[in-house]
């Protein structure tokens, strides 16, 4: 039976942040002070100017391995790379006297605004505080007219890299909260300690396992993770010791099962979904996430899609049987 998802306990007074942060906003009146507030705790997202390893890997919807590789490559591609094709159009607009719009804003400036926004979102998530639109406009002061574009790209990075959804919880006051994706309840941040959410890595591994036929060798998992700059034995700037995270922390939390491949000599190891992953999320949710990253539809992968649909039908059947058993039990007791 799925475990209930933990809702973040946010400090909220009519959707305003806690007093310490609110005071900082009042004192700032510009993006500099607020920028220093967030950066003092959490560094900017790396990799906004360098090309992500494997970002140019061609996708093949018929090949699950290519699908996983291409998906994670997309998540690590920087904003500047996604927009590099627009440079020639920008030059045309600037010479033709076109009015100011998003295309005329330097890509590096928008990259910085997106990176600052991601950093601030992480800060608010870890403080368990709501974020307001007013907060964001202070962060991107001078680029307020591009709020929608910056907010969208920052939210996408939160989703793809850290496995967090940014959702508006108060449309009137424009307040936003952060939720762990896919029904998962673990973000990899130890209670009372500093850290960065690691759910994005977990979701990626769950996706690789599913696409590989519900078990993936350790080599296959690392091949995909290397595309994001995560290597075994090399400390990662965001996620720490990746081998410990994957083979110990995720296993301890029962999200992954790590075992030796039967009859392998020399010994090889493989990953499977753990009991907690089965309890909290579904194959369909993971497939939908990967399909979204890849810009395709879950049905583009027939075998995985059919398997996910079958799992959903089995879950509905179990739910109906459970409801019938409870109803019968109540009726018997009443009688």
Short mmCIF file of C-alpha atoms in Angstrom, two decimals:
data_model
loop_
_atom_site.label_atom_id
_atom_site.label_comp_id
_atom_site.label_asym_id
_atom_site.label_seq_id
_atom_site.Cartn_x
_atom_site.Cartn_y
_atom_site.Cartn_z
CA UNK A 1 0.00 0.00 0.00
CA UNK A 2 1.54 3.34 -1.01
CA UNK A 3 2.99 5.43 1.77
CA UNK A 4 1.46 8.88 2.21
CA UNK A 5 3.47 11.68 0.66
CA UNK A 6 4.86 14.11 3.16
CA UNK A 7 3.77 17.65 2.55
CA UNK A 8 6.41 20.28 3.26
CA UNK A 9 5.75 22.21 6.47
CA UNK A 10 6.13 25.77 5.24
CA UNK A 11 6.34 28.87 7.37
CA UNK A 12 3.44 30.94 6.14
CA UNK A 13 1.75 34.14 7.18
CA UNK A 14 -0.66 34.93 4.37
CA UNK A 15 1.86 33.11 2.17
CA UNK A 16 4.77 35.33 3.20
CA UNK A 17 8.16 33.82 4.12
CA UNK A 18 9.44 33.55 7.68
CA UNK A 19 10.34 36.83 9.37
CA UNK A 20 14.11 36.54 8.90
CA UNK A 21 13.84 36.20 5.14
CA UNK A 22 11.05 38.77 4.90
CA UNK A 23 13.20 41.29 6.74
CA UNK A 24 16.00 40.57 4.30
CA UNK A 25 13.65 41.29 1.40
CA UNK A 26 12.52 44.53 2.98
CA UNK A 27 16.09 45.65 3.58
CA UNK A 28 17.34 44.61 0.16
CA UNK A 29 15.19 46.57 -2.31
CA UNK A 30 17.50 45.20 -4.99
CA UNK A 31 18.70 41.82 -6.22
CA UNK A 32 22.21 42.16 -4.78
CA UNK A 33 21.36 41.73 -1.10
CA UNK A 34 18.95 38.90 -1.76
CA UNK A 35 21.48 37.26 -4.08
CA UNK A 36 24.03 37.27 -1.26
CA UNK A 37 21.41 35.82 1.11
CA UNK A 38 20.91 32.74 -1.05
CA UNK A 39 24.47 32.31 -2.24
CA UNK A 40 25.81 32.35 1.30
CA UNK A 41 24.14 28.98 1.81
CA UNK A 42 24.00 27.41 -1.64
CA UNK A 43 26.34 28.04 -4.59
CA UNK A 44 25.01 28.74 -8.03
CA UNK A 45 24.14 25.86 -10.29
CA UNK A 46 27.26 24.83 -12.19
CA UNK A 47 27.45 24.17 -15.87
CA UNK A 48 25.58 27.15 -17.27
CA UNK A 49 28.27 27.87 -19.78
CA UNK A 50 29.99 24.59 -20.52
CA UNK A 51 28.46 22.02 -22.78
CA UNK A 52 27.13 19.00 -20.92
CA UNK A 53 28.86 15.70 -21.66
CA UNK A 54 26.84 13.75 -24.15
CA UNK A 55 24.43 16.59 -24.80
CA UNK A 56 24.69 15.98 -28.51
CA UNK A 57 23.75 12.31 -28.37
CA UNK A 58 21.12 11.54 -31.00
CA UNK A 59 17.85 10.12 -29.75
CA UNK A 60 16.23 6.97 -31.06
CA UNK A 61 12.65 6.37 -29.86
CA UNK A 62 12.98 2.70 -30.75
CA UNK A 63 15.99 2.18 -28.52
CA UNK A 64 15.35 2.31 -24.74
CA UNK A 65 19.05 2.72 -23.99
CA UNK A 66 19.31 5.69 -26.34
CA UNK A 67 16.14 7.06 -24.77
CA UNK A 68 17.60 7.08 -21.24
CA UNK A 69 20.90 8.55 -22.40
CA UNK A 70 19.31 11.29 -24.46
CA UNK A 71 16.87 12.18 -21.70
CA UNK A 72 19.47 12.92 -19.08
CA UNK A 73 21.66 14.71 -21.61
CA UNK A 74 18.78 17.08 -22.23
CA UNK A 75 18.41 17.80 -18.51
CA UNK A 76 22.01 18.91 -18.20
CA UNK A 77 22.10 21.09 -21.30
CA UNK A 78 22.48 24.71 -20.29
CA UNK A 79 20.12 27.51 -21.17
CA UNK A 80 22.76 29.07 -23.39
CA UNK A 81 23.05 25.86 -25.41
CA UNK A 82 19.31 25.57 -25.79
CA UNK A 83 19.27 29.08 -27.19
CA UNK A 84 22.53 29.11 -29.13
CA UNK A 85 20.62 28.75 -32.37
CA UNK A 86 18.92 32.11 -31.83
CA UNK A 87 22.07 34.23 -32.09
CA UNK A 88 21.70 34.92 -35.79
CA UNK A 89 18.06 35.94 -35.29
CA UNK A 90 19.10 38.31 -32.49
CA UNK A 91 21.55 40.02 -34.83
CA UNK A 92 18.82 40.45 -37.44
CA UNK A 93 16.44 41.96 -34.88
CA UNK A 94 19.09 44.37 -33.57
CA UNK A 95 19.94 45.63 -37.06
CA UNK A 96 16.34 45.91 -38.21
CA UNK A 97 15.33 48.15 -35.33
CA UNK A 98 13.01 45.64 -33.69
CA UNK A 99 11.61 46.62 -30.31
CA UNK A 100 12.98 45.15 -27.05
CA UNK A 101 11.96 41.58 -26.37
CA UNK A 102 13.40 38.37 -24.89
CA UNK A 103 15.57 37.78 -27.97
CA UNK A 104 17.41 41.06 -27.45
CA UNK A 105 18.38 40.21 -23.89
CA UNK A 106 21.92 38.74 -23.70
CA UNK A 107 21.71 34.97 -23.24
CA UNK A 108 24.33 35.09 -20.48
CA UNK A 109 22.18 37.56 -18.54
CA UNK A 110 19.12 35.30 -18.76
CA UNK A 111 21.30 32.32 -17.79
CA UNK A 112 22.38 34.19 -14.69
CA UNK A 113 18.80 35.08 -13.79
CA UNK A 114 17.74 31.44 -14.20
CA UNK A 115 20.68 30.22 -12.11
CA UNK A 116 19.95 32.76 -9.37
CA UNK A 117 16.29 31.74 -9.41
CA UNK A 118 17.15 28.04 -9.07
CA UNK A 119 19.49 28.84 -6.22
CA UNK A 120 16.79 30.86 -4.46
CA UNK A 121 14.19 28.12 -5.02
CA UNK A 122 16.53 25.59 -3.40
CA UNK A 123 17.07 27.98 -0.52
CA UNK A 124 13.31 28.30 0.06
CA UNK A 125 12.76 24.55 -0.30
CA UNK A 126 15.42 23.69 2.26
CA UNK A 127 14.06 26.34 4.64
CA UNK A 128 10.57 24.86 4.09
CA UNK A 129 9.21 28.26 3.19
CA UNK A 130 6.81 29.38 0.49
CA UNK A 131 8.14 31.51 -2.33
CA UNK A 132 6.28 34.49 -3.74
CA UNK A 133 6.33 36.12 -7.12
CA UNK A 134 7.54 39.27 -5.39
CA UNK A 135 10.57 37.33 -4.10
CA UNK A 136 11.40 36.23 -7.62
CA UNK A 137 11.10 39.73 -9.04
CA UNK A 138 13.65 40.97 -6.53
CA UNK A 139 16.00 38.18 -7.61
CA UNK A 140 15.69 39.12 -11.30
CA UNK A 141 15.51 42.88 -10.81
CA UNK A 142 16.03 44.63 -14.11
CA UNK A 143 14.55 41.69 -16.01
CA UNK A 144 11.07 41.64 -14.53
CA UNK A 145 9.48 41.70 -17.98
CA UNK A 146 11.06 38.29 -18.58
CA UNK A 147 9.66 36.78 -15.38
CA UNK A 148 7.59 34.13 -17.17
CA UNK A 149 10.54 32.88 -19.22
CA UNK A 150 12.97 32.82 -16.29
CA UNK A 151 10.44 31.21 -13.95
CA UNK A 152 9.64 28.49 -16.49
CA UNK A 153 13.27 27.59 -17.11
CA UNK A 154 14.12 27.67 -13.41
CA UNK A 155 11.14 25.43 -12.60
CA UNK A 156 12.22 22.99 -15.31
CA UNK A 157 15.69 22.74 -13.80
CA UNK A 158 14.21 22.15 -10.37
CA UNK A 159 12.13 19.36 -11.87
CA UNK A 160 14.74 17.69 -14.06
CA UNK A 161 17.86 18.08 -11.92
CA UNK A 162 16.50 17.95 -8.38
CA UNK A 163 13.22 16.07 -8.82
CA UNK A 164 11.08 18.86 -7.35
CA UNK A 165 7.83 20.33 -8.64
CA UNK A 166 7.18 24.06 -8.26
CA UNK A 167 3.43 24.60 -7.82
CA UNK A 168 1.34 27.69 -7.22
CA UNK A 169 -0.63 27.15 -4.02
CA UNK A 170 -2.18 30.61 -3.72
CA UNK A 171 -3.15 32.18 -7.07
CA UNK A 172 -4.32 35.39 -5.42
CA UNK A 173 -1.05 36.19 -3.64
CA UNK A 174 1.06 34.24 -6.16
CA UNK A 175 2.66 31.90 -3.63
CA UNK A 176 4.56 28.79 -4.68
CA UNK A 177 5.46 25.61 -2.81
CA UNK A 178 7.83 22.77 -3.65
CA UNK A 179 6.93 19.10 -3.78
CA UNK A 180 8.94 15.94 -4.39
CA UNK A 181 8.01 14.47 -7.77
CA UNK A 182 6.22 11.23 -8.59
CA UNK A 183 4.84 10.69 -5.10
CA UNK A 184 8.28 10.00 -3.60
CA UNK A 185 8.87 11.06 0.00
CA UNK A 186 12.69 11.12 0.19
CA UNK A 187 14.91 13.92 -1.10
CA UNK A 188 18.28 12.71 0.18
CA UNK A 189 18.79 15.68 2.50
CA UNK A 190 19.67 14.47 5.99
CA UNK A 191 17.55 16.00 8.75
CA UNK A 192 19.28 18.91 10.44
CA UNK A 193 22.16 18.99 7.94
CA UNK A 194 22.91 21.03 4.86
CA UNK A 195 22.54 19.34 1.53
CA UNK A 196 20.97 19.38 -1.91
CA UNK A 197 17.88 17.38 -2.98
CA UNK A 198 18.97 14.22 -4.77
CA UNK A 199 15.61 12.95 -5.98
CA UNK A 200 16.46 13.77 -9.59
CA UNK A 201 19.27 11.22 -9.54
CA UNK A 202 16.98 8.62 -7.99
CA UNK A 203 14.26 9.17 -10.60
CA UNK A 204 16.82 8.83 -13.37
CA UNK A 205 18.06 5.50 -12.00
CA UNK A 206 14.51 4.20 -11.57
CA UNK A 207 13.93 5.15 -15.19
CA UNK A 208 17.05 3.34 -16.40
CA UNK A 209 16.04 0.21 -14.47
CA UNK A 210 12.54 0.23 -15.95
CA UNK A 211 13.74 0.86 -19.50
CA UNK A 212 16.27 -1.95 -19.16
CA UNK A 213 13.62 -4.55 -18.35
CA UNK A 214 13.30 -3.95 -14.58
CA UNK A 215 16.95 -4.62 -13.81
CA UNK A 216 20.03 -2.69 -14.87
CA UNK A 217 23.65 -3.65 -14.36
CA UNK A 218 25.86 -1.32 -12.38
CA UNK A 219 27.80 -0.62 -15.59
CA UNK A 220 24.64 0.41 -17.43
CA UNK A 221 23.61 2.77 -14.64
CA UNK A 222 27.01 4.46 -14.50
CA UNK A 223 27.10 4.84 -18.28
CA UNK A 224 23.96 6.96 -18.08
CA UNK A 225 25.05 8.88 -14.97
CA UNK A 226 28.35 9.80 -16.63
CA UNK A 227 26.35 11.83 -19.14
CA UNK A 228 25.41 14.15 -16.27
CA UNK A 229 28.97 14.46 -14.99
CA UNK A 230 28.42 11.93 -12.19
CA UNK A 231 31.27 9.41 -12.01
CA UNK A 232 32.00 6.59 -9.56
CA UNK A 233 34.83 7.47 -7.20
CA UNK A 234 34.67 11.19 -8.00
CA UNK A 235 32.99 13.57 -5.57
CA UNK A 236 30.22 15.57 -7.23
CA UNK A 237 29.80 19.27 -6.48
CA UNK A 238 26.06 18.84 -5.85
CA UNK A 239 25.49 15.22 -4.91
CA UNK A 240 28.63 14.34 -2.93
CA UNK A 241 29.94 10.77 -3.11
CA UNK A 242 27.81 9.25 -5.89
CA UNK A 243 28.75 5.63 -5.21
CA UNK A 244 27.72 5.93 -1.55
CA UNK A 245 24.53 7.76 -2.55
CA UNK A 246 23.49 5.04 -4.98
CA UNK A 247 24.75 1.80 -3.46
CA UNK A 248 24.19 2.73 0.20
CA UNK A 249 21.84 5.65 0.81
CA UNK A 250 19.19 4.79 -1.80
CA UNK A 251 19.49 1.12 -0.88
CA UNK A 252 19.17 1.85 2.85
CA UNK A 253 16.02 3.87 2.15
CA UNK A 254 14.69 0.85 0.18
CA UNK A 255 14.33 2.78 -3.07
CA UNK A 256 16.89 0.58 -4.79
CA UNK A 257 17.91 -3.04 -4.49
CA UNK A 258 21.59 -3.69 -5.15
CA UNK A 259 22.62 -7.30 -5.63
CA UNK A 260 25.12 -9.53 -7.36
CA UNK A 261 24.13 -10.86 -10.77
CA UNK A 262 23.49 -14.60 -10.48
CA UNK A 263 26.35 -16.82 -11.69
CA UNK A 264 28.49 -13.84 -12.71
CA UNK A 265 32.23 -14.47 -12.68
CA UNK A 266 33.91 -12.13 -12.12
CA UNK A 267 31.18 -10.77 -9.89
CA UNK A 268 28.87 -8.16 -11.41
CA UNK A 269 26.14 -6.21 -9.68
CA UNK A 270 22.74 -4.93 -10.74
CA UNK A 271 20.05 -2.54 -9.55
CA UNK A 272 16.32 -3.16 -9.19
CA UNK A 273 13.47 -1.08 -7.82
CA UNK A 274 13.26 -1.37 -4.05
CA UNK A 275 10.08 -1.97 -2.06
CA UNK A 276 9.69 1.73 -1.20
CA UNK A 277 9.88 2.74 -4.87
CA UNK A 278 7.13 0.25 -5.69
CA UNK A 279 5.05 1.55 -2.78
CA UNK A 280 5.37 5.27 -3.51
CA UNK A 281 5.41 5.63 -7.28
CA UNK A 282 4.49 3.74 -10.45
CA UNK A 283 6.15 2.74 -13.68
CA UNK A 284 3.73 4.96 -15.57
CA UNK A 285 4.74 8.04 -13.57
CA UNK A 286 8.41 7.36 -14.19
CA UNK A 287 7.78 6.72 -17.89
CA UNK A 288 5.77 9.93 -18.19
CA UNK A 289 8.61 11.86 -16.55
CA UNK A 290 11.22 10.42 -18.91
CA UNK A 291 8.95 11.01 -21.90
CA UNK A 292 8.48 14.64 -20.87
CA UNK A 293 12.21 15.17 -20.60
CA UNK A 294 12.68 13.60 -24.00
CA UNK A 295 9.85 15.56 -25.57
CA UNK A 296 7.86 12.50 -26.59
CA UNK A 297 4.88 10.45 -25.47
CA UNK A 298 4.96 7.36 -23.20
CA UNK A 299 3.18 5.34 -25.88
CA UNK A 300 6.23 5.83 -28.11
CA UNK A 301 7.77 2.97 -26.10
CA UNK A 302 5.20 0.19 -26.62
CA UNK A 303 6.61 -2.54 -24.39
CA UNK A 304 7.24 -0.25 -21.40
CA UNK A 305 3.92 1.53 -21.93
CA UNK A 306 1.98 -1.76 -21.99
CA UNK A 307 3.78 -2.93 -18.87
CA UNK A 308 2.96 0.33 -17.09
CA UNK A 309 -0.71 0.09 -18.13
CA UNK A 310 -0.86 -3.49 -16.87
CA UNK A 311 0.57 -2.41 -13.52
CA UNK A 312 -2.08 0.31 -13.25
CA UNK A 313 -4.86 -2.18 -14.01
CA UNK A 314 -3.52 -4.60 -11.39
CA UNK A 315 -3.44 -1.78 -8.86
CA UNK A 316 -7.04 -0.85 -9.63
CA UNK A 317 -8.07 -4.49 -9.25
CA UNK A 318 -6.35 -4.71 -5.87
CA UNK A 319 -8.04 -1.50 -4.77
CA UNK A 320 -11.47 -2.81 -5.78
CA UNK A 321 -10.90 -6.11 -3.99
CA UNK A 322 -9.71 -4.27 -0.89
CA UNK A 323 -12.80 -2.03 -0.94
CA UNK A 324 -15.06 -5.04 -1.35
CA UNK A 325 -13.37 -6.84 1.55
CA UNK A 326 -13.81 -3.79 3.80
CA UNK A 327 -17.46 -3.45 2.76
CA UNK A 328 -18.10 -7.12 3.44
CA UNK A 329 -16.41 -6.89 6.80
CA UNK A 330 -18.50 -3.88 7.82
CA UNK A 331 -21.72 -5.53 6.66
CA UNK A 332 -20.90 -8.73 8.55
CA UNK A 333 -20.10 -6.81 11.72
CA UNK A 334 -23.35 -4.83 11.45
CA UNK A 335 -25.35 -7.99 10.91
#
